[in-house]
């Protein structure tokens, strides 16, 4: 029986690769893709999600548009990393598959109400606005969620959008704080892990060596978005953040981490959006998240490349 997931996302080239990985993996049943404002505005993230489904030949996957602004703040976007469209790099045609008319938050609520408790996993690749809004609007669904696996936060790697905050959390810190406190089983892929999943030249060459439209597209997206991080971190590649979420579902032993308490800063301008992980358990705060700290990067890229070859 395939694992049922909803992918909540703000494509973004790395989101796109994560979606492709999920669609290439029969262990997963993608019930729907819900777009949120993040890397680029919602009008683009919902369009980009449909472009990726069409690239994978999966126009059967329903795509929904969700929240276009954070709960209480102005939207902060990341065109400086992902480009104006959010999927800069290759030339892309507009999608032809339709956007679903239902709001993404209603889709999340209705799906969790309908499906048996403990059978739907939320894979969150962007700001947590849709998830927090669904939990506010229908608190009874919180207990029905099997698990939330999200890319976000940072502790030992500190921030990427401010000195202390990672982008997904920073964009909507109130939403993140509410989701982290909701009591749902939580697996967090912070920068501490994703910064060890670098798109080195040999790994990008392996995408291109697939000699398929998907392999070429992933190589072109990687070549575009890695330029910013390679220059900033003076590294041999860029972190491939969001596919870590899907890879965890497919091969959890690629990752190691620690069950700790994680809370999100929402009051301080200086450290807004910081994920405060009690890694050394110096407080009495109850552990609420499996906070990942390490990854078998070779195994991750082998899994990713082998699965992309199926599309
Ligand atoms: O900080 C990295 C995260 O922010 C990734 O999810 C990337 O897609 C952006 O959303
Ligand atoms: Ca993302």
PDB file of C-alpha atoms and ligand atoms in Angstrom:
ATOM      1  CA  UNK A   1       0.000   0.000   0.000  1.00  0.00           C
ATOM      2  CA  UNK A   2       1.567   3.296  -1.108  1.00  0.00           C
ATOM      3  CA  UNK A   3       2.055   6.015   1.509  1.00  0.00           C
ATOM      4  CA  UNK A   4      -0.432   8.862   1.006  1.00  0.00           C
ATOM      5  CA  UNK A   5       1.126  12.318   0.916  1.00  0.00           C
ATOM      6  CA  UNK A   6       0.198  15.931   0.232  1.00  0.00           C
ATOM      7  CA  UNK A   7       3.082  18.084  -1.041  1.00  0.00           C
ATOM      8  CA  UNK A   8       2.849  21.707   0.096  1.00  0.00           C
ATOM      9  CA  UNK A   9       5.312  23.719  -1.935  1.00  0.00           C
ATOM     10  CA  UNK A  10       6.655  27.015  -3.336  1.00  0.00           C
ATOM     11  CA  UNK A  11       8.463  25.970  -6.550  1.00  0.00           C
ATOM     12  CA  UNK A  12      11.463  26.876  -6.676  1.00  0.00           C
ATOM     13  CA  UNK A  13      13.860  24.624  -8.557  1.00  0.00           C
ATOM     14  CA  UNK A  14      14.591  22.441  -5.531  1.00  0.00           C
ATOM     15  CA  UNK A  15      10.865  22.035  -4.862  1.00  0.00           C
ATOM     16  CA  UNK A  16      10.500  20.953  -8.489  1.00  0.00           C
ATOM     17  CA  UNK A  17      13.118  18.228  -8.062  1.00  0.00           C
ATOM     18  CA  UNK A  18      11.390  17.068  -4.879  1.00  0.00           C
ATOM     19  CA  UNK A  19       8.046  16.825  -6.694  1.00  0.00           C
ATOM     20  CA  UNK A  20       9.672  14.850  -9.545  1.00  0.00           C
ATOM     21  CA  UNK A  21      11.235  12.464  -7.018  1.00  0.00           C
ATOM     22  CA  UNK A  22       7.847  11.861  -5.415  1.00  0.00           C
ATOM     23  CA  UNK A  23       6.117  11.317  -8.764  1.00  0.00           C
ATOM     24  CA  UNK A  24       8.821   8.838  -9.787  1.00  0.00           C
ATOM     25  CA  UNK A  25       8.354   6.748  -6.633  1.00  0.00           C
ATOM     26  CA  UNK A  26       5.562   4.150  -6.524  1.00  0.00           C
ATOM     27  CA  UNK A  27       5.952   3.885  -2.735  1.00  0.00           C
ATOM     28  CA  UNK A  28       4.177   7.254  -2.566  1.00  0.00           C
ATOM     29  CA  UNK A  29       0.628   8.239  -3.545  1.00  0.00           C
ATOM     30  CA  UNK A  30       0.526  12.001  -4.108  1.00  0.00           C
ATOM     31  CA  UNK A  31      -3.049  12.950  -3.181  1.00  0.00           C
ATOM     32  CA  UNK A  32      -2.452  16.523  -4.287  1.00  0.00           C
ATOM     33  CA  UNK A  33       0.017  19.370  -4.539  1.00  0.00           C
ATOM     34  CA  UNK A  34      -0.800  22.583  -2.666  1.00  0.00           C
ATOM     35  CA  UNK A  35       1.029  25.746  -3.667  1.00  0.00           C
ATOM     36  CA  UNK A  36       1.936  28.510  -1.234  1.00  0.00           C
ATOM     37  CA  UNK A  37       3.598  31.913  -1.672  1.00  0.00           C
ATOM     38  CA  UNK A  38       7.296  31.754  -0.861  1.00  0.00           C
ATOM     39  CA  UNK A  39      10.202  31.683  -3.289  1.00  0.00           C
ATOM     40  CA  UNK A  40       7.985  33.628  -5.687  1.00  0.00           C
ATOM     41  CA  UNK A  41       4.378  34.874  -5.407  1.00  0.00           C
ATOM     42  CA  UNK A  42       1.501  32.367  -5.393  1.00  0.00           C
ATOM     43  CA  UNK A  43       0.479  33.090  -9.002  1.00  0.00           C
ATOM     44  CA  UNK A  44       3.871  31.661 -10.018  1.00  0.00           C
ATOM     45  CA  UNK A  45       4.217  28.838  -7.477  1.00  0.00           C
ATOM     46  CA  UNK A  46       0.843  27.342  -8.504  1.00  0.00           C
ATOM     47  CA  UNK A  47       1.807  27.668 -12.172  1.00  0.00           C
ATOM     48  CA  UNK A  48       5.233  26.133 -11.561  1.00  0.00           C
ATOM     49  CA  UNK A  49       3.739  23.174  -9.701  1.00  0.00           C
ATOM     50  CA  UNK A  50       1.627  22.429 -12.803  1.00  0.00           C
ATOM     51  CA  UNK A  51       4.651  22.783 -15.089  1.00  0.00           C
ATOM     52  CA  UNK A  52       6.467  20.152 -13.021  1.00  0.00           C
ATOM     53  CA  UNK A  53       3.509  17.748 -13.091  1.00  0.00           C
ATOM     54  CA  UNK A  54       3.356  18.088 -16.890  1.00  0.00           C
ATOM     55  CA  UNK A  55       7.114  17.501 -17.176  1.00  0.00           C
ATOM     56  CA  UNK A  56       6.606  14.251 -15.223  1.00  0.00           C
ATOM     57  CA  UNK A  57       3.675  13.280 -17.447  1.00  0.00           C
ATOM     58  CA  UNK A  58       1.377  13.427 -14.435  1.00  0.00           C
ATOM     59  CA  UNK A  59      -1.432  15.797 -15.325  1.00  0.00           C
ATOM     60  CA  UNK A  60      -3.636  13.532 -13.180  1.00  0.00           C
ATOM     61  CA  UNK A  61      -2.177  15.094 -10.028  1.00  0.00           C
ATOM     62  CA  UNK A  62      -4.508  17.824  -8.685  1.00  0.00           C
ATOM     63  CA  UNK A  63      -2.770  21.147  -8.019  1.00  0.00           C
ATOM     64  CA  UNK A  64      -4.325  23.729  -5.691  1.00  0.00           C
ATOM     65  CA  UNK A  65      -3.495  27.364  -4.973  1.00  0.00           C
ATOM     66  CA  UNK A  66      -3.252  28.267  -1.288  1.00  0.00           C
ATOM     67  CA  UNK A  67      -2.297  31.306   0.746  1.00  0.00           C
ATOM     68  CA  UNK A  68      -0.762  34.261  -1.066  1.00  0.00           C
ATOM     69  CA  UNK A  69       0.574  36.013   2.031  1.00  0.00           C
ATOM     70  CA  UNK A  70       1.902  34.905   5.432  1.00  0.00           C
ATOM     71  CA  UNK A  71      -0.442  34.892   8.443  1.00  0.00           C
ATOM     72  CA  UNK A  72       0.547  38.289   9.801  1.00  0.00           C
ATOM     73  CA  UNK A  73       3.346  39.655   7.656  1.00  0.00           C
ATOM     74  CA  UNK A  74       4.225  40.958   4.222  1.00  0.00           C
ATOM     75  CA  UNK A  75       5.509  38.309   1.848  1.00  0.00           C
ATOM     76  CA  UNK A  76       9.282  38.009   1.444  1.00  0.00           C
ATOM     77  CA  UNK A  77      10.349  36.230  -1.761  1.00  0.00           C
ATOM     78  CA  UNK A  78      13.631  34.793  -3.089  1.00  0.00           C
ATOM     79  CA  UNK A  79      13.919  35.764  -6.744  1.00  0.00           C
ATOM     80  CA  UNK A  80      17.610  36.452  -6.062  1.00  0.00           C
ATOM     81  CA  UNK A  81      18.053  32.683  -5.742  1.00  0.00           C
ATOM     82  CA  UNK A  82      15.361  31.198  -7.990  1.00  0.00           C
ATOM     83  CA  UNK A  83      14.979  33.931 -10.632  1.00  0.00           C
ATOM     84  CA  UNK A  84      11.902  35.964 -11.581  1.00  0.00           C
ATOM     85  CA  UNK A  85       9.778  32.949 -12.545  1.00  0.00           C
ATOM     86  CA  UNK A  86      10.933  30.758  -9.662  1.00  0.00           C
ATOM     87  CA  UNK A  87      12.051  28.111 -12.190  1.00  0.00           C
ATOM     88  CA  UNK A  88      14.634  30.125 -14.096  1.00  0.00           C
ATOM     89  CA  UNK A  89      17.298  28.250 -16.049  1.00  0.00           C
ATOM     90  CA  UNK A  90      15.629  26.481 -18.984  1.00  0.00           C
ATOM     91  CA  UNK A  91      12.959  27.878 -21.291  1.00  0.00           C
ATOM     92  CA  UNK A  92       9.551  26.665 -20.056  1.00  0.00           C
ATOM     93  CA  UNK A  93       6.126  26.717 -21.721  1.00  0.00           C
ATOM     94  CA  UNK A  94       3.041  27.709 -19.785  1.00  0.00           C
ATOM     95  CA  UNK A  95       1.156  24.732 -18.330  1.00  0.00           C
ATOM     96  CA  UNK A  96      -2.014  23.499 -20.017  1.00  0.00           C
ATOM     97  CA  UNK A  97      -3.340  21.371 -17.138  1.00  0.00           C
ATOM     98  CA  UNK A  98      -5.977  23.184 -15.084  1.00  0.00           C
ATOM     99  CA  UNK A  99      -5.546  24.514 -11.569  1.00  0.00           C
ATOM    100  CA  UNK A 100      -8.119  23.001  -9.196  1.00  0.00           C
ATOM    101  CA  UNK A 101     -10.870  25.467  -8.193  1.00  0.00           C
ATOM    102  CA  UNK A 102     -10.794  24.424  -4.521  1.00  0.00           C
ATOM    103  CA  UNK A 103      -8.542  26.472  -2.213  1.00  0.00           C
ATOM    104  CA  UNK A 104      -5.501  24.486  -1.053  1.00  0.00           C
ATOM    105  CA  UNK A 105      -6.409  24.932   2.617  1.00  0.00           C
ATOM    106  CA  UNK A 106      -9.873  23.469   1.974  1.00  0.00           C
ATOM    107  CA  UNK A 107      -8.268  20.571   0.099  1.00  0.00           C
ATOM    108  CA  UNK A 108      -5.950  19.861   3.047  1.00  0.00           C
ATOM    109  CA  UNK A 109      -8.858  20.027   5.531  1.00  0.00           C
ATOM    110  CA  UNK A 110     -11.248  17.930   3.416  1.00  0.00           C
ATOM    111  CA  UNK A 111      -8.597  15.306   2.675  1.00  0.00           C
ATOM    112  CA  UNK A 112      -7.654  14.892   6.329  1.00  0.00           C
ATOM    113  CA  UNK A 113     -11.338  14.749   7.323  1.00  0.00           C
ATOM    114  CA  UNK A 114     -12.009  12.061   4.688  1.00  0.00           C
ATOM    115  CA  UNK A 115      -8.958   9.808   5.005  1.00  0.00           C
ATOM    116  CA  UNK A 116      -8.561   7.449   7.988  1.00  0.00           C
ATOM    117  CA  UNK A 117      -6.601   8.932  10.879  1.00  0.00           C
ATOM    118  CA  UNK A 118      -2.847   8.439  10.658  1.00  0.00           C
ATOM    119  CA  UNK A 119      -2.749   7.715   6.923  1.00  0.00           C
ATOM    120  CA  UNK A 120      -1.808  11.075   5.368  1.00  0.00           C
ATOM    121  CA  UNK A 121       1.674  12.644   5.580  1.00  0.00           C
ATOM    122  CA  UNK A 122       2.180  16.347   4.913  1.00  0.00           C
ATOM    123  CA  UNK A 123       5.415  17.061   3.013  1.00  0.00           C
ATOM    124  CA  UNK A 124       6.114  20.764   3.455  1.00  0.00           C
ATOM    125  CA  UNK A 125       8.680  22.381   1.184  1.00  0.00           C
ATOM    126  CA  UNK A 126       7.946  26.071   1.694  1.00  0.00           C
ATOM    127  CA  UNK A 127       6.566  28.501   4.298  1.00  0.00           C
ATOM    128  CA  UNK A 128       4.016  26.829   6.581  1.00  0.00           C
ATOM    129  CA  UNK A 129       1.172  29.260   5.930  1.00  0.00           C
ATOM    130  CA  UNK A 130      -1.214  26.738   4.311  1.00  0.00           C
ATOM    131  CA  UNK A 131      -0.666  24.180   7.049  1.00  0.00           C
ATOM    132  CA  UNK A 132      -1.104  26.625   9.926  1.00  0.00           C
ATOM    133  CA  UNK A 133      -4.218  28.086   8.297  1.00  0.00           C
ATOM    134  CA  UNK A 134      -5.738  24.611   7.911  1.00  0.00           C
ATOM    135  CA  UNK A 135      -4.975  23.796  11.561  1.00  0.00           C
ATOM    136  CA  UNK A 136      -6.522  27.100  12.721  1.00  0.00           C
ATOM    137  CA  UNK A 137      -9.641  26.591  10.619  1.00  0.00           C
ATOM    138  CA  UNK A 138     -10.167  22.897  11.461  1.00  0.00           C
ATOM    139  CA  UNK A 139      -8.274  21.966  14.650  1.00  0.00           C
ATOM    140  CA  UNK A 140      -9.810  18.489  14.638  1.00  0.00           C
ATOM    141  CA  UNK A 141      -7.629  17.493  11.653  1.00  0.00           C
ATOM    142  CA  UNK A 142      -4.384  17.956  13.643  1.00  0.00           C
ATOM    143  CA  UNK A 143      -4.753  14.592  15.404  1.00  0.00           C
ATOM    144  CA  UNK A 144      -5.449  12.899  12.058  1.00  0.00           C
ATOM    145  CA  UNK A 145      -2.117  13.811  10.423  1.00  0.00           C
ATOM    146  CA  UNK A 146       0.246  10.806  10.226  1.00  0.00           C
ATOM    147  CA  UNK A 147       3.408  12.922  10.170  1.00  0.00           C
ATOM    148  CA  UNK A 148       4.739  16.238   8.920  1.00  0.00           C
ATOM    149  CA  UNK A 149       8.091  16.059   7.128  1.00  0.00           C
ATOM    150  CA  UNK A 150       9.344  19.543   6.350  1.00  0.00           C
ATOM    151  CA  UNK A 151      12.348  21.352   4.956  1.00  0.00           C
ATOM    152  CA  UNK A 152      13.066  24.327   7.164  1.00  0.00           C
ATOM    153  CA  UNK A 153      15.035  25.788   9.979  1.00  0.00           C
ATOM    154  CA  UNK A 154      18.662  25.646  10.945  1.00  0.00           C
ATOM    155  CA  UNK A 155      20.707  25.348  14.095  1.00  0.00           C
ATOM    156  CA  UNK A 156      24.417  24.604  13.655  1.00  0.00           C
ATOM    157  CA  UNK A 157      24.282  25.988  10.107  1.00  0.00           C
ATOM    158  CA  UNK A 158      22.588  29.223  11.253  1.00  0.00           C
ATOM    159  CA  UNK A 159      20.425  31.220   8.814  1.00  0.00           C
ATOM    160  CA  UNK A 160      20.357  31.718   5.042  1.00  0.00           C
ATOM    161  CA  UNK A 161      17.982  34.686   4.739  1.00  0.00           C
ATOM    162  CA  UNK A 162      19.078  36.394   7.989  1.00  0.00           C
ATOM    163  CA  UNK A 163      22.027  35.543  10.251  1.00  0.00           C
ATOM    164  CA  UNK A 164      19.701  33.355  12.339  1.00  0.00           C
ATOM    165  CA  UNK A 165      16.749  32.274  10.184  1.00  0.00           C
ATOM    166  CA  UNK A 166      16.198  29.861   7.306  1.00  0.00           C
ATOM    167  CA  UNK A 167      13.910  31.151   4.511  1.00  0.00           C
ATOM    168  CA  UNK A 168      10.837  28.877   4.876  1.00  0.00           C
ATOM    169  CA  UNK A 169      10.557  29.633   8.582  1.00  0.00           C
ATOM    170  CA  UNK A 170      11.446  33.306   8.236  1.00  0.00           C
ATOM    171  CA  UNK A 171       8.740  34.030   5.653  1.00  0.00           C
ATOM    172  CA  UNK A 172       5.993  32.977   8.083  1.00  0.00           C
ATOM    173  CA  UNK A 173       7.404  32.524  11.595  1.00  0.00           C
ATOM    174  CA  UNK A 174       3.984  32.587  13.255  1.00  0.00           C
ATOM    175  CA  UNK A 175       2.779  29.768  11.016  1.00  0.00           C
ATOM    176  CA  UNK A 176       5.926  27.782  11.750  1.00  0.00           C
ATOM    177  CA  UNK A 177       5.621  28.340  15.496  1.00  0.00           C
ATOM    178  CA  UNK A 178       2.018  27.085  15.460  1.00  0.00           C
ATOM    179  CA  UNK A 179       2.853  23.980  13.409  1.00  0.00           C
ATOM    180  CA  UNK A 180       5.883  23.130  15.565  1.00  0.00           C
ATOM    181  CA  UNK A 181       3.662  23.440  18.670  1.00  0.00           C
ATOM    182  CA  UNK A 182       0.685  21.516  17.237  1.00  0.00           C
ATOM    183  CA  UNK A 183       1.779  18.113  18.544  1.00  0.00           C
ATOM    184  CA  UNK A 184       1.922  16.384  15.134  1.00  0.00           C
ATOM    185  CA  UNK A 185       4.866  13.953  14.724  1.00  0.00           C
ATOM    186  CA  UNK A 186       7.475  16.162  13.046  1.00  0.00           C
ATOM    187  CA  UNK A 187      10.573  15.400  10.993  1.00  0.00           C
ATOM    188  CA  UNK A 188      12.652  18.470  10.200  1.00  0.00           C
ATOM    189  CA  UNK A 189      15.239  18.750   7.408  1.00  0.00           C
ATOM    190  CA  UNK A 190      17.160  21.890   8.413  1.00  0.00           C
ATOM    191  CA  UNK A 191      20.052  23.563   6.620  1.00  0.00           C
ATOM    192  CA  UNK A 192      22.253  21.461   8.932  1.00  0.00           C
ATOM    193  CA  UNK A 193      21.400  18.535   6.651  1.00  0.00           C
ATOM    194  CA  UNK A 194      20.644  20.134   3.312  1.00  0.00           C
ATOM    195  CA  UNK A 195      23.959  21.968   3.268  1.00  0.00           C
ATOM    196  CA  UNK A 196      25.564  18.515   3.122  1.00  0.00           C
ATOM    197  CA  UNK A 197      23.550  17.573   0.000  1.00  0.00           C
ATOM    198  CA  UNK A 198      25.538  19.597  -2.516  1.00  0.00           C
ATOM    199  CA  UNK A 199      25.020  19.505  -6.284  1.00  0.00           C
ATOM    200  CA  UNK A 200      28.630  18.835  -7.226  1.00  0.00           C
ATOM    201  CA  UNK A 201      29.598  18.784 -10.902  1.00  0.00           C
ATOM    202  CA  UNK A 202      29.673  14.983 -11.050  1.00  0.00           C
ATOM    203  CA  UNK A 203      26.184  14.816  -9.570  1.00  0.00           C
ATOM    204  CA  UNK A 204      24.819  17.345 -12.070  1.00  0.00           C
ATOM    205  CA  UNK A 205      26.596  15.447 -14.858  1.00  0.00           C
ATOM    206  CA  UNK A 206      24.754  12.314 -13.703  1.00  0.00           C
ATOM    207  CA  UNK A 207      21.415  14.141 -14.151  1.00  0.00           C
ATOM    208  CA  UNK A 208      22.431  15.194 -17.658  1.00  0.00           C
ATOM    209  CA  UNK A 209      23.720  11.681 -18.480  1.00  0.00           C
ATOM    210  CA  UNK A 210      20.149  10.414 -18.117  1.00  0.00           C
ATOM    211  CA  UNK A 211      19.626  11.986 -21.582  1.00  0.00           C
ATOM    212  CA  UNK A 212      15.946  12.502 -20.880  1.00  0.00           C
ATOM    213  CA  UNK A 213      13.855  15.705 -20.820  1.00  0.00           C
ATOM    214  CA  UNK A 214      13.614  15.354 -17.020  1.00  0.00           C
ATOM    215  CA  UNK A 215      17.364  14.851 -16.594  1.00  0.00           C
ATOM    216  CA  UNK A 216      18.145  17.806 -18.833  1.00  0.00           C
ATOM    217  CA  UNK A 217      15.622  20.010 -17.015  1.00  0.00           C
ATOM    218  CA  UNK A 218      16.950  19.109 -13.562  1.00  0.00           C
ATOM    219  CA  UNK A 219      20.518  19.795 -14.719  1.00  0.00           C
ATOM    220  CA  UNK A 220      19.468  23.167 -16.165  1.00  0.00           C
ATOM    221  CA  UNK A 221      17.564  24.128 -13.003  1.00  0.00           C
ATOM    222  CA  UNK A 222      20.514  23.106 -10.860  1.00  0.00           C
ATOM    223  CA  UNK A 223      22.981  25.068 -12.958  1.00  0.00           C
ATOM    224  CA  UNK A 224      20.824  28.162 -12.509  1.00  0.00           C
ATOM    225  CA  UNK A 225      20.008  28.100  -8.825  1.00  0.00           C
ATOM    226  CA  UNK A 226      23.395  26.836  -7.624  1.00  0.00           C
ATOM    227  CA  UNK A 227      25.216  29.976  -8.827  1.00  0.00           C
ATOM    228  CA  UNK A 228      23.943  32.014  -5.830  1.00  0.00           C
ATOM    229  CA  UNK A 229      24.892  29.530  -3.106  1.00  0.00           C
ATOM    230  CA  UNK A 230      28.236  28.536  -4.664  1.00  0.00           C
ATOM    231  CA  UNK A 231      29.297  32.181  -4.623  1.00  0.00           C
ATOM    232  CA  UNK A 232      27.913  32.849  -1.138  1.00  0.00           C
ATOM    233  CA  UNK A 233      29.338  29.733   0.538  1.00  0.00           C
ATOM    234  CA  UNK A 234      32.329  29.310  -1.792  1.00  0.00           C
ATOM    235  CA  UNK A 235      31.252  25.679  -2.105  1.00  0.00           C
ATOM    236  CA  UNK A 236      31.556  23.116  -4.896  1.00  0.00           C
ATOM    237  CA  UNK A 237      27.806  22.924  -5.290  1.00  0.00           C
ATOM    238  CA  UNK A 238      24.504  24.199  -3.948  1.00  0.00           C
ATOM    239  CA  UNK A 239      22.363  22.539  -1.285  1.00  0.00           C
ATOM    240  CA  UNK A 240      19.509  20.563  -2.795  1.00  0.00           C
ATOM    241  CA  UNK A 241      17.117  21.324   0.051  1.00  0.00           C
ATOM    242  CA  UNK A 242      13.582  20.076  -0.642  1.00  0.00           C
ATOM    243  CA  UNK A 243      14.247  16.619  -2.164  1.00  0.00           C
ATOM    244  CA  UNK A 244      15.605  15.629   1.283  1.00  0.00           C
ATOM    245  CA  UNK A 245      11.975  15.575   2.492  1.00  0.00           C
ATOM    246  CA  UNK A 246      10.882  13.041  -0.125  1.00  0.00           C
ATOM    247  CA  UNK A 247      14.099  11.018   0.146  1.00  0.00           C
ATOM    248  CA  UNK A 248      13.396  10.610   3.866  1.00  0.00           C
ATOM    249  CA  UNK A 249      10.073   8.930   3.068  1.00  0.00           C
ATOM    250  CA  UNK A 250      11.770   6.585   0.593  1.00  0.00           C
ATOM    251  CA  UNK A 251      14.965   5.791   2.500  1.00  0.00           C
ATOM    252  CA  UNK A 252      14.918   7.179   6.063  1.00  0.00           C
ATOM    253  CA  UNK A 253      18.263   5.569   6.899  1.00  0.00           C
ATOM    254  CA  UNK A 254      19.970   8.123   4.682  1.00  0.00           C
ATOM    255  CA  UNK A 255      19.473  10.579   7.540  1.00  0.00           C
ATOM    256  CA  UNK A 256      20.451  10.794  11.178  1.00  0.00           C
ATOM    257  CA  UNK A 257      19.152  13.239  13.746  1.00  0.00           C
ATOM    258  CA  UNK A 258      17.945  13.727  17.259  1.00  0.00           C
ATOM    259  CA  UNK A 259      14.476  13.981  18.857  1.00  0.00           C
ATOM    260  CA  UNK A 260      14.651  17.390  20.500  1.00  0.00           C
ATOM    261  CA  UNK A 261      12.528  20.385  21.384  1.00  0.00           C
ATOM    262  CA  UNK A 262      12.384  23.007  18.626  1.00  0.00           C
ATOM    263  CA  UNK A 263      10.655  26.350  19.020  1.00  0.00           C
ATOM    264  CA  UNK A 264      10.437  29.274  16.612  1.00  0.00           C
ATOM    265  CA  UNK A 265      11.309  32.881  17.495  1.00  0.00           C
ATOM    266  CA  UNK A 266       8.430  35.228  16.641  1.00  0.00           C
ATOM    267  CA  UNK A 267       9.056  38.186  18.987  1.00  0.00           C
ATOM    268  CA  UNK A 268      12.567  39.435  18.286  1.00  0.00           C
ATOM    269  CA  UNK A 269      13.388  41.460  15.163  1.00  0.00           C
ATOM    270  CA  UNK A 270      17.025  40.403  15.528  1.00  0.00           C
ATOM    271  CA  UNK A 271      16.375  36.635  15.520  1.00  0.00           C
ATOM    272  CA  UNK A 272      12.892  36.433  13.931  1.00  0.00           C
ATOM    273  CA  UNK A 273      12.261  32.962  12.479  1.00  0.00           C
ATOM    274  CA  UNK A 274      15.145  31.285  14.268  1.00  0.00           C
ATOM    275  CA  UNK A 275      14.510  27.607  15.034  1.00  0.00           C
ATOM    276  CA  UNK A 276      15.764  27.214  18.583  1.00  0.00           C
ATOM    277  CA  UNK A 277      16.707  23.539  18.815  1.00  0.00           C
ATOM    278  CA  UNK A 278      17.461  22.265  22.312  1.00  0.00           C
ATOM    279  CA  UNK A 279      20.092  19.923  20.825  1.00  0.00           C
ATOM    280  CA  UNK A 280      21.852  19.311  24.164  1.00  0.00           C
ATOM    281  CA  UNK A 281      18.552  19.079  26.080  1.00  0.00           C
ATOM    282  CA  UNK A 282      19.464  21.880  28.503  1.00  0.00           C
ATOM    283  CA  UNK A 283      15.822  22.802  29.041  1.00  0.00           C
ATOM    284  CA  UNK A 284      12.873  20.833  30.300  1.00  0.00           C
ATOM    285  CA  UNK A 285      10.952  21.545  27.108  1.00  0.00           C
ATOM    286  CA  UNK A 286       9.435  18.338  25.718  1.00  0.00           C
ATOM    287  CA  UNK A 287      10.982  17.033  22.472  1.00  0.00           C
ATOM    288  CA  UNK A 288       8.616  17.744  19.555  1.00  0.00           C
ATOM    289  CA  UNK A 289      10.719  17.104  16.428  1.00  0.00           C
ATOM    290  CA  UNK A 290      13.185  14.699  14.873  1.00  0.00           C
ATOM    291  CA  UNK A 291      15.728  17.357  13.901  1.00  0.00           C
ATOM    292  CA  UNK A 292      18.070  15.923  11.281  1.00  0.00           C
ATOM    293  CA  UNK A 293      21.790  16.587  11.515  1.00  0.00           C
ATOM    294  CA  UNK A 294      23.446  14.368   8.922  1.00  0.00           C
ATOM    295  CA  UNK A 295      22.884  12.744   5.534  1.00  0.00           C
ATOM    296  CA  UNK A 296      24.500  10.037   3.401  1.00  0.00           C
ATOM    297  CA  UNK A 297      24.898  12.418   0.464  1.00  0.00           C
ATOM    298  CA  UNK A 298      26.138   9.812  -2.031  1.00  0.00           C
ATOM    299  CA  UNK A 299      23.206   7.560  -1.189  1.00  0.00           C
ATOM    300  CA  UNK A 300      20.831  10.508  -1.516  1.00  0.00           C
ATOM    301  CA  UNK A 301      22.020  11.494  -4.981  1.00  0.00           C
ATOM    302  CA  UNK A 302      22.087   7.847  -6.141  1.00  0.00           C
ATOM    303  CA  UNK A 303      18.457   7.452  -5.032  1.00  0.00           C
ATOM    304  CA  UNK A 304      17.469  10.730  -6.672  1.00  0.00           C
ATOM    305  CA  UNK A 305      19.208  10.028  -9.990  1.00  0.00           C
ATOM    306  CA  UNK A 306      17.938   6.445 -10.198  1.00  0.00           C
ATOM    307  CA  UNK A 307      14.360   7.598  -9.583  1.00  0.00           C
ATOM    308  CA  UNK A 308      14.525  10.517 -12.018  1.00  0.00           C
ATOM    309  CA  UNK A 309      15.659   7.995 -14.651  1.00  0.00           C
ATOM    310  CA  UNK A 310      12.203   6.420 -14.418  1.00  0.00           C
ATOM    311  CA  UNK A 311      10.397   9.562 -15.652  1.00  0.00           C
TER     312      UNK A 311
HETATM  313  O1  LIG B   1      15.896  27.734   2.656  1.00  0.00           O
HETATM  314  C1  LIG B   1      15.638  26.808   1.636  1.00  0.00           C
HETATM  315  C2  LIG B   1      14.168  26.670   1.384  1.00  0.00           C
HETATM  316  O2  LIG B   1      13.638  27.931   0.971  1.00  0.00           O
HETATM  317  C3  LIG B   1      13.833  25.694   0.238  1.00  0.00           C
HETATM  318  O3  LIG B   1      12.590  25.120   0.473  1.00  0.00           O
HETATM  319  C4  LIG B   1      13.767  26.590  -0.965  1.00  0.00           C
HETATM  320  O4  LIG B   1      12.908  26.078  -1.984  1.00  0.00           O
HETATM  321  C5  LIG B   1      13.135  27.820  -0.369  1.00  0.00           C
HETATM  322  O5  LIG B   1      11.725  27.611  -0.323  1.00  0.00           O
HETATM  323 CA1  LIG B   2      10.815  25.326  -1.215  1.00  0.00          CA
END
